[in-house]
Coordinates of C-alpha atoms in Angstrom, one line a residue:
M27 CA 80.0 51.2 2.4
S28 CA 79.5 49.1 5.5
T29 CA 76.2 47.7 4.3
I30 CA 77.4 47.0 0.7
L31 CA 80.3 44.8 1.8
P32 CA 78.2 42.3 3.7
A33 CA 75.7 42.1 0.8
L34 CA 78.5 41.4 -1.6
M35 CA 80.0 38.7 0.7
L36 CA 76.6 37.0 1.1
A37 CA 76.1 37.0 -2.7
S38 CA 79.5 35.2 -3.1
L39 CA 78.7 32.7 -0.4
V40 CA 75.2 31.6 -1.5
P41 CA 75.2 30.4 -5.1
V42 CA 72.2 30.9 -7.4
S43 CA 70.2 27.7 -7.7
P44 CA 67.6 27.3 -10.5
S45 CA 64.8 24.8 -10.4
L46 CA 63.2 23.9 -13.8
D47 CA 60.3 21.6 -13.1
L48 CA 58.2 20.0 -15.9
Q49 CA 55.5 17.5 -14.9
P50 CA 52.0 16.4 -15.4
G51 CA 49.4 18.6 -13.7
N52 CA 45.6 18.4 -13.0
A53 CA 43.1 17.4 -15.8
G54 CA 45.8 16.2 -18.2
M55 CA 47.7 19.5 -18.2
L56 CA 51.5 19.7 -18.4
V57 CA 53.0 22.3 -16.0
L58 CA 56.3 24.0 -16.2
N59 CA 57.6 26.0 -13.2
L60 CA 60.9 28.0 -13.1
C61 CA 62.2 29.1 -9.7
F62 CA 65.4 30.5 -8.3
T63 CA 67.1 30.9 -4.9
G64 CA 70.3 32.7 -4.1
G65 CA 72.0 35.4 -2.1
G66 CA 71.2 38.7 -3.7
Q67 CA 72.6 38.1 -7.2
Q68 CA 71.1 39.7 -10.3
V69 CA 69.6 36.9 -12.4
R70 CA 68.4 37.2 -16.0
F71 CA 66.6 34.3 -17.8
D72 CA 65.3 33.3 -21.2
L73 CA 62.9 30.3 -20.9
R74 CA 61.6 28.6 -24.1
M75 CA 59.0 25.9 -24.1
E76 CA 58.1 23.9 -27.2
S77 CA 55.4 21.3 -27.5
L78 CA 55.1 18.8 -30.4
G79 CA 52.0 16.8 -31.2
K80 CA 49.6 15.6 -33.9
A81 CA 48.4 19.2 -34.5
G82 CA 52.0 20.5 -35.0
R83 CA 54.5 22.5 -33.0
S84 CA 53.8 25.2 -30.5
R85 CA 56.4 27.5 -29.0
S86 CA 56.3 30.0 -26.1
R87 CA 58.9 32.1 -24.5
Q88 CA 59.3 34.1 -21.3
Q89 CA 62.2 36.4 -20.3
G90 CA 62.8 38.3 -17.2
Q91 CA 65.1 39.5 -14.4
L92 CA 65.1 39.1 -10.6
V93 CA 67.2 39.4 -7.6
A94 CA 67.8 35.9 -6.2
A95 CA 67.0 35.6 -2.5
T96 CA 67.2 32.9 0.1
E97 CA 63.4 32.6 -0.3
Q98 CA 62.5 30.8 -3.5
H99 CA 61.1 33.1 -6.2
C100 CA 59.2 31.5 -9.2
P101 CA 59.0 34.0 -12.0
A102 CA 57.6 31.7 -14.7
R103 CA 54.8 29.2 -15.0
M104 CA 53.6 27.7 -18.3
Q105 CA 50.9 25.1 -19.1
V106 CA 50.1 22.9 -22.0
G107 CA 46.5 21.7 -22.3
P108 CA 45.5 18.0 -22.4
G109 CA 46.0 16.3 -25.7
N110 CA 47.9 19.2 -27.2
A111 CA 51.4 17.6 -27.0
E112 CA 53.1 14.3 -27.1
E113 CA 56.5 15.8 -26.2
V114 CA 57.3 19.0 -24.3
R115 CA 60.8 20.6 -24.1
A116 CA 61.8 23.4 -21.8
Y117 CA 65.1 25.1 -22.5
L118 CA 66.5 27.7 -20.0
R119 CA 69.4 30.1 -20.7
W120 CA 70.3 32.2 -17.6
W121 CA 72.9 34.7 -16.4
V122 CA 74.1 35.5 -12.9
D123 CA 75.5 39.0 -12.5
G124 CA 76.0 39.2 -16.3
V125 CA 77.8 35.8 -16.6
E126 CA 76.0 33.1 -18.6
Q127 CA 75.5 29.8 -16.7
E128 CA 75.2 26.3 -18.0
P129 CA 71.8 26.0 -19.7
L130 CA 69.1 23.6 -18.5
D131 CA 67.1 21.4 -20.8
K132 CA 64.1 19.3 -19.7
R133 CA 61.9 17.0 -21.8
L134 CA 58.7 15.2 -21.0
H135 CA 57.0 12.6 -23.1
R136 CA 53.3 11.7 -22.7
L137 CA 52.6 8.0 -22.6

């Protein structure tokens, strides 16, 4: 019991912080990275990426779970090839210890 209480106190003191990064990468690629930090909380995520271009619409999805730690953990990375998309949207639904959090929505338009 003495080790459980400090772990619970740490989890309540350090909030879970998601990072949803969508940006241009090398050779014309678009790169999406999803990372989390926290204090021992159970995190579940549902990440959807949609690209829209001249060739049509493409969708991908990644789901997973992790324990958020003070060291950043990046459970998802997606890429869209050059010329395949004029617009990319990333939408994240996520839960901390079973409680749904505010979703994140990122969009990137190619110039």
